[in-house]
Coordinates of C-alpha atoms in Angstrom, one line a residue:
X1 CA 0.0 0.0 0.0
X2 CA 1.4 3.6 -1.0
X3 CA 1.8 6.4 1.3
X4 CA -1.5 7.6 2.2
X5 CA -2.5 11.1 1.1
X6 CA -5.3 12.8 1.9
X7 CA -7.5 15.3 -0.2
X8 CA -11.0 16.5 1.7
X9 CA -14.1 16.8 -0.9
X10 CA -16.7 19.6 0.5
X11 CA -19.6 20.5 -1.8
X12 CA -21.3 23.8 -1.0
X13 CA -24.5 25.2 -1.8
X14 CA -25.6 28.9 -0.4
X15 CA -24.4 27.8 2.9
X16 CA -21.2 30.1 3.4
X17 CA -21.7 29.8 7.6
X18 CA -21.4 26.0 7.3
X19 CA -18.2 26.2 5.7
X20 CA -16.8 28.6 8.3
X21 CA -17.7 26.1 11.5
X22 CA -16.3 23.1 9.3
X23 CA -12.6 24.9 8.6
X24 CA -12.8 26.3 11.8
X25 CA -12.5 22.4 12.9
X26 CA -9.9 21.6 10.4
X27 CA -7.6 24.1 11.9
X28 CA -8.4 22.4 15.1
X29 CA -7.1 18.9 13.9
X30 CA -4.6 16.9 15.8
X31 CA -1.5 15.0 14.4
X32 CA 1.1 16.0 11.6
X33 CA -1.1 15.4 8.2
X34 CA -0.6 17.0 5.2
X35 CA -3.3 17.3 3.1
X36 CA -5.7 19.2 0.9
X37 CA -9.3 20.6 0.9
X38 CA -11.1 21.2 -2.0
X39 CA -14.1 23.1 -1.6
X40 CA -16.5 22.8 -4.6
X41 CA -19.5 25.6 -4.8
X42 CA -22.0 23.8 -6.6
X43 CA -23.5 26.9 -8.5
X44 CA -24.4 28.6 -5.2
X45 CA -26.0 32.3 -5.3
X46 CA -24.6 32.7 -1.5
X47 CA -20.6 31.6 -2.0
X48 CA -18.0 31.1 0.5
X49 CA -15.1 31.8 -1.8
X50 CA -14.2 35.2 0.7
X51 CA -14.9 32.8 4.0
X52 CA -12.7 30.3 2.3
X53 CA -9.8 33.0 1.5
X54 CA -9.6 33.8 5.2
X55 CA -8.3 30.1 6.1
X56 CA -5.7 30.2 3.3
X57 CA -3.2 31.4 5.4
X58 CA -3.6 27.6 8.0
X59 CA -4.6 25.2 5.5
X60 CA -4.1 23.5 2.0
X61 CA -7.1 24.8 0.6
X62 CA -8.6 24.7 -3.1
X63 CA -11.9 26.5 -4.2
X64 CA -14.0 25.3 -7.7
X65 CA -17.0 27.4 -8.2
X66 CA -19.1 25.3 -10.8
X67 CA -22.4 25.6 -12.7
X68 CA -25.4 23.3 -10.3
X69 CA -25.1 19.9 -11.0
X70 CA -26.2 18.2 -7.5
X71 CA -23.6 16.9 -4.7
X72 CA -22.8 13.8 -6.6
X73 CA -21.5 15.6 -9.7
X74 CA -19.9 18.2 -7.5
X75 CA -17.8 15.4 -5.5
X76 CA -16.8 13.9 -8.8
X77 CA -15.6 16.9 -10.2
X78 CA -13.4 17.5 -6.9
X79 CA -12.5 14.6 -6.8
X80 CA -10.7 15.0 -10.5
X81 CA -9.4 18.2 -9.2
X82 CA -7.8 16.6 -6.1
X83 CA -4.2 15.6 -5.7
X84 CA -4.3 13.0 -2.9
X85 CA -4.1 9.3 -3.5
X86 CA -7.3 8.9 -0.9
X87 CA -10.6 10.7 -0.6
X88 CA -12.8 11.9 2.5
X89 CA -15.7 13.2 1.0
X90 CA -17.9 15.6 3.9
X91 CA -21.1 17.3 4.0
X92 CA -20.4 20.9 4.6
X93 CA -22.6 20.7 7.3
X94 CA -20.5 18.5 9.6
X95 CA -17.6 19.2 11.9
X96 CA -15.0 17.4 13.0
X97 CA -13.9 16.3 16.5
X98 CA -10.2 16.9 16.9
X99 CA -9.2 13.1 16.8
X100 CA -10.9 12.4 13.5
X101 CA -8.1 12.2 10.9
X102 CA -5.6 10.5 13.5
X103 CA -8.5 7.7 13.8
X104 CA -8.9 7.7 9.7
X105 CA -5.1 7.4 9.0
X106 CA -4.4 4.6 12.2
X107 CA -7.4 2.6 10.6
X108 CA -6.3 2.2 7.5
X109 CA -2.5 1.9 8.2
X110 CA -3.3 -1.0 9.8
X111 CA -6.6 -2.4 8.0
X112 CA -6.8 -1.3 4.6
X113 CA -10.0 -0.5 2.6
X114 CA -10.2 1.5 -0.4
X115 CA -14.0 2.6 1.1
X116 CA -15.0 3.4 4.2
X117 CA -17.4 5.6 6.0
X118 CA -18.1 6.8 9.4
X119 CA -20.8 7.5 12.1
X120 CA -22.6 10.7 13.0
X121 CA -23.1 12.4 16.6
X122 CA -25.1 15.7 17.8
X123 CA -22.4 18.0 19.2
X124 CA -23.3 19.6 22.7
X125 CA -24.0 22.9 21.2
X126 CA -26.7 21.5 18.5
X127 CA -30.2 22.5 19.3
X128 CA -33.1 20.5 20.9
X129 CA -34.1 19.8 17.2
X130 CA -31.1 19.1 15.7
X131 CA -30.2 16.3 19.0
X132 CA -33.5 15.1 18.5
X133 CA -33.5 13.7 14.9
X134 CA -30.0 12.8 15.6
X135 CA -31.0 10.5 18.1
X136 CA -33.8 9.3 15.4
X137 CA -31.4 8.9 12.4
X138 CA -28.5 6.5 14.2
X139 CA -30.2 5.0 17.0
X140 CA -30.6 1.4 16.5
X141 CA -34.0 1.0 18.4
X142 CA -34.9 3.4 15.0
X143 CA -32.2 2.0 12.1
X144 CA -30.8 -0.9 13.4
X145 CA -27.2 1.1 12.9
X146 CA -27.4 1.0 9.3
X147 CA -25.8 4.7 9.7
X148 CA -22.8 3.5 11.7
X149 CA -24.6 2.6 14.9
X150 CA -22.0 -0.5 15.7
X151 CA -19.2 -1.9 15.6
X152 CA -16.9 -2.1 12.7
X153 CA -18.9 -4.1 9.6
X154 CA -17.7 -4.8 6.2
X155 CA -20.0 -4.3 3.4
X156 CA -21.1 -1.0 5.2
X157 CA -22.7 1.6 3.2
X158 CA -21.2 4.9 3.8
X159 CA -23.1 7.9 3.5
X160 CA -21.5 10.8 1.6
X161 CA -21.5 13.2 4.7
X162 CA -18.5 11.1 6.1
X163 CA -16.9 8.7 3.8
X164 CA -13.7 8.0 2.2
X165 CA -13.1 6.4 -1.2
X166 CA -9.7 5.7 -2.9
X167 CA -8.3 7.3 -6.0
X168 CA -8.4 3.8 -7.7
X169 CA -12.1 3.1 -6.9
X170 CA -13.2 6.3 -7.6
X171 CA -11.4 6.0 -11.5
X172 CA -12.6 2.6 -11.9
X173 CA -16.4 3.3 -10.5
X174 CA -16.8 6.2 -11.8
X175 CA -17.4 8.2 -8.9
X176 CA -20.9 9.2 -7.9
X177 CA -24.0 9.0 -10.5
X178 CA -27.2 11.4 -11.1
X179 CA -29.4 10.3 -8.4
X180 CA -30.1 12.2 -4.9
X181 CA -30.5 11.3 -2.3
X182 CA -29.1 7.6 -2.8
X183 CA -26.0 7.9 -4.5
X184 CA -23.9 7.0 -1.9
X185 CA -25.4 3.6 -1.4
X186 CA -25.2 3.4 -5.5
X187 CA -21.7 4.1 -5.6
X188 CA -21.3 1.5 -2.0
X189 CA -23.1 -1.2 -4.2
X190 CA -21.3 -0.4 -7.5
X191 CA -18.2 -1.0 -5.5
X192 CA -19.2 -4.4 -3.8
X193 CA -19.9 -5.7 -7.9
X194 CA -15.9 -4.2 -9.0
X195 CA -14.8 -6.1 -6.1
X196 CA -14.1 -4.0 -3.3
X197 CA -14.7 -4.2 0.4
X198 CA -16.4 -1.5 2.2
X199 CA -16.0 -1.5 6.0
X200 CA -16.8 1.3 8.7
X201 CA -14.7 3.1 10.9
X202 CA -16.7 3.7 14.1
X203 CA -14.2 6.2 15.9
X204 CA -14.1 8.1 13.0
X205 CA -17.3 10.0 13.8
X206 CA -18.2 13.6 12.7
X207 CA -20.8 15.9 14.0
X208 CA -23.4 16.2 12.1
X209 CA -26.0 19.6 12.1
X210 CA -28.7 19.0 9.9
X211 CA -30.2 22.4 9.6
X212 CA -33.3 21.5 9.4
X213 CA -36.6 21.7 10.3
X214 CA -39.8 19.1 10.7
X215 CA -41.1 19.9 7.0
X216 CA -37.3 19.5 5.9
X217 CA -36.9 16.7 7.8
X218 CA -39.8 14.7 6.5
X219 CA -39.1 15.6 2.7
X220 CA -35.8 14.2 3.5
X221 CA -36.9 10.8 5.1
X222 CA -39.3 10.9 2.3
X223 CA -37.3 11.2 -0.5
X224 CA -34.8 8.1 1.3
X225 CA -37.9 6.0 1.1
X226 CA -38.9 6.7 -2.5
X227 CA -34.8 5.8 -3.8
X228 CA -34.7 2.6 -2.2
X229 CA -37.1 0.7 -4.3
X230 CA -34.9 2.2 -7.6
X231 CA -31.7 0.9 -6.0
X232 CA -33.1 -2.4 -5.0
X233 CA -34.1 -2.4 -8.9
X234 CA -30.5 -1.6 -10.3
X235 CA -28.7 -3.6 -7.6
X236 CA -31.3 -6.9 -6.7
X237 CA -28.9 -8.5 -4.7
X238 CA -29.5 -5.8 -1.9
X239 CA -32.9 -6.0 -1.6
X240 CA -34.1 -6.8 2.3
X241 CA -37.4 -7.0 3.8
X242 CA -35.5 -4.8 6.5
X243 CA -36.3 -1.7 4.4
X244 CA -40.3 -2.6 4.5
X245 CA -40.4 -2.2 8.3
X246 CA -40.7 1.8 8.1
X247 CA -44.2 1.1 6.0
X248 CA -45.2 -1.5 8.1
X249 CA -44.4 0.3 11.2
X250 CA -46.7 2.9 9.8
X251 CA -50.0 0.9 8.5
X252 CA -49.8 -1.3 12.0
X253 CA -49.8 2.1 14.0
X254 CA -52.6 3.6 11.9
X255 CA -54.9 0.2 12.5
X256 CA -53.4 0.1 16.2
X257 CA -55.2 3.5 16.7
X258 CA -58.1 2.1 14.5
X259 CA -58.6 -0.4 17.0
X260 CA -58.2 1.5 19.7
X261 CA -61.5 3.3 18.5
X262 CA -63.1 0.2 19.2
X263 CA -61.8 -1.0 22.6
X264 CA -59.4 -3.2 21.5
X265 CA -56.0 -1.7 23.4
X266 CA -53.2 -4.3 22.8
X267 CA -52.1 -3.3 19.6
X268 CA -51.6 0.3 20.9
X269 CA -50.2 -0.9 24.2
X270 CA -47.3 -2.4 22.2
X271 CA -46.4 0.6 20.2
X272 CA -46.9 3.0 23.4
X273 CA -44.3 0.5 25.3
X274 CA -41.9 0.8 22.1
X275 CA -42.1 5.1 22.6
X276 CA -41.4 4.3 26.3
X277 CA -38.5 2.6 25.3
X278 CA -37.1 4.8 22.7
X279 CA -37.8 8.0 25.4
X280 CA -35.9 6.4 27.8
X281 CA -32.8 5.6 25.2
X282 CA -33.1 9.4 24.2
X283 CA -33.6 10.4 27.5
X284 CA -29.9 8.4 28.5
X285 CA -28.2 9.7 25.6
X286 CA -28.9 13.6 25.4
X287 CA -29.9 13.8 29.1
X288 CA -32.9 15.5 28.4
X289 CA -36.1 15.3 28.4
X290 CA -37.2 18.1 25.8
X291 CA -35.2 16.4 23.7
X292 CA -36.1 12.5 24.6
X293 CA -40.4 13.9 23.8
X294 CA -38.7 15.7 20.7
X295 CA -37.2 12.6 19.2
X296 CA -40.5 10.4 19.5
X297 CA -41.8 13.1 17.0
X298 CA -38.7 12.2 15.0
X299 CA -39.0 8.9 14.8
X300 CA -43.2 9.0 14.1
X301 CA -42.0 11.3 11.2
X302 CA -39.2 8.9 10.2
X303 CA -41.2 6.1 9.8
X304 CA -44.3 7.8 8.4
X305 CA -42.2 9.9 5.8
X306 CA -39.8 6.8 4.9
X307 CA -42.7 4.3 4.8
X308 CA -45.1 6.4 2.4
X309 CA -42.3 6.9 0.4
X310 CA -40.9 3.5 0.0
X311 CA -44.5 2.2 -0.4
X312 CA -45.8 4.4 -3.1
X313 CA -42.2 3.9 -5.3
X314 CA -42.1 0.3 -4.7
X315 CA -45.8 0.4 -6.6
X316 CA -45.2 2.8 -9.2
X317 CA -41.8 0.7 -10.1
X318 CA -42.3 -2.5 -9.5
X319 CA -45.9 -2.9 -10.0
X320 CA -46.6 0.0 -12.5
X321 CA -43.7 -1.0 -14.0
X322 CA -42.9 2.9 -14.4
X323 CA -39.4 4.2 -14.9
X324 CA -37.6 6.0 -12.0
X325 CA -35.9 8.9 -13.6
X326 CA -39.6 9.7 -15.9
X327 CA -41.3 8.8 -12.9
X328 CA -39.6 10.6 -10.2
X329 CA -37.9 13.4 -11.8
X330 CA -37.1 15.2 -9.1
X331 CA -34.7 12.4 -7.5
X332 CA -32.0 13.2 -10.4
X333 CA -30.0 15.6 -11.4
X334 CA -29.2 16.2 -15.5

């Protein structure tokens, strides 16, 4: 294995602030690393180029302003423009604890893999919100830990706000593709058929901030459900009936409260001691119980917005027959 060397890949889009917290935390890295950012603006009307100036001075930095092509496109394009032999691809709404690229480079000095990606955590400072859908997003009484929620796996699909490809299996995959959300587990799946391994590196966490609101956050749980039945059509080998239990969560707590209408109690019984449960996980975690009530809400919203999704694409595409990019426009980029 060669020398590692690292190159960052940030897309932007009209969020100059963001960019200011994350570099704020690069400057705030431990160990003796050289390596590069590359910030790409992906046709933003807000840009960061001046923000971006200001940390010239501390670190390796890079700015592309491009034409709006969508996160994927912008990743492969600084990706191209990178020097490094190994990619960490970001969200620019992350930051990073101090430790994170001291855990990155004693992983894979040791363990190898030209893919990996990483959890996400609510910093102390995030708001009641923000912790909230945190807690709903990588808790495992919610996702099992399919966002990093355990210990080290192989076959592990990153997710593009924390993940790290290689400059070989980024040429030979061909980097991201068109649609969003989704095109992290595409290019994860892609991988797995070229032949590489995929693992996860659970220390190498990053704080994630999701601005975001409840509409924001059900359009994005939405959308998630409505791309997995097109993945599980262009990659059949990862379908699971593991992605059905957001719908069936939802029809079973519709006809719980159905039944409840009628006396009969047990169904709802069973879902109210699953909220007590999850309350008291969310209570433990974020010590708080603003935030423990706040995250039932994220969950019912989770499941409700990932479930309707999944269910009404799984129908138009598999029953209907329909095709995704005609179907569901709005899921690609041109």
């Amino acid at each position: 294995m060669e020398t590692l060397s690292f190159s960052f890949i940030i897309p932007v889009y009209n969020r100059p602030e963001e960019i200011r917290e994350l570099l704020e935390s690069f400057v705030a890295l431990e160990g003796d690393f050289n390596f590069e950012i590359v910030i790409v603006e992906d046709g933003s009307s807000i840009r960061s180029e001046d923000i971006v100036t200001n940390f010239s001075d501390e670190l390796n930095i890079a700015y592309f302003y491009k034409e709006n092509s969508g996160p994927g496109d912008s990743r492969n394009f600084g990706m191209k423009k990178a020097s490094g032999n190994y990619f960490i691809i970001l969200d620019s709404d992350v930051i990073l604890p101090s430790n994170y690229l001291v855990e990155v480079d004693n992983f894979l000095s040791k363990t190898y893999y030209d893919c990996f990606g990483g959890p996400d955590a609510a910093h102390p400072s995030f708001s009641n919100l923000q912790k909230a859908i945190n807690f709903s997003m990588t808790s495992f009484i919610t996702t099992g830990g399919i966002r990093g929620g355990k210990k080290q796996v192989e076959d592990f699909q990153p997710r593009s706000f924390n993940m790290g490809l290689s400059k070989k299996a980024f040429e030979e995959s061909g980097g991201f593709g068109k649609i969003h959300p989704g095109e992290d587990p595409d290019l994860s799946l892609r991988l797995k058929q070229l032949g590489y391994k995929t693992t996860l590196i659970k220390n190498a966490f990053v704080y994630h901030k999701r601005r975001i609101s409840w509409t924001k956050f059900y359009k994005q749980v939405h959308k998630f459900g409505l791309v997995r039945p097109i993945l599980n059509q262009w990659h059949p080998t990862s379908e699971s009936l593991v992605y059905w239990l957001p719908t069936l969560f939802t029809l079973t707590f519709i006809l719980a409260i159905t039944l409840s209408v009628f006396g009969i109690m047990l169904p709802l019984y069973i879902f109210l001691s699953y909220f007590i449960i999850a309350f008291l996980m969310a209570f433990y975690v974020n010590k708080n119980s603003i935030v423990a009530l706040l995250a039932l809400i994220a969950i019912v919203v989770q499941f409700f917005g990932y479930g309707y999704g999944f269910l009404w694409s799984t129908l138009n595409i598999k029953l209907l027959n329909k095709i995704p990019e005609e179907r569901f426009p709005q899921l690609f980029f041109n």
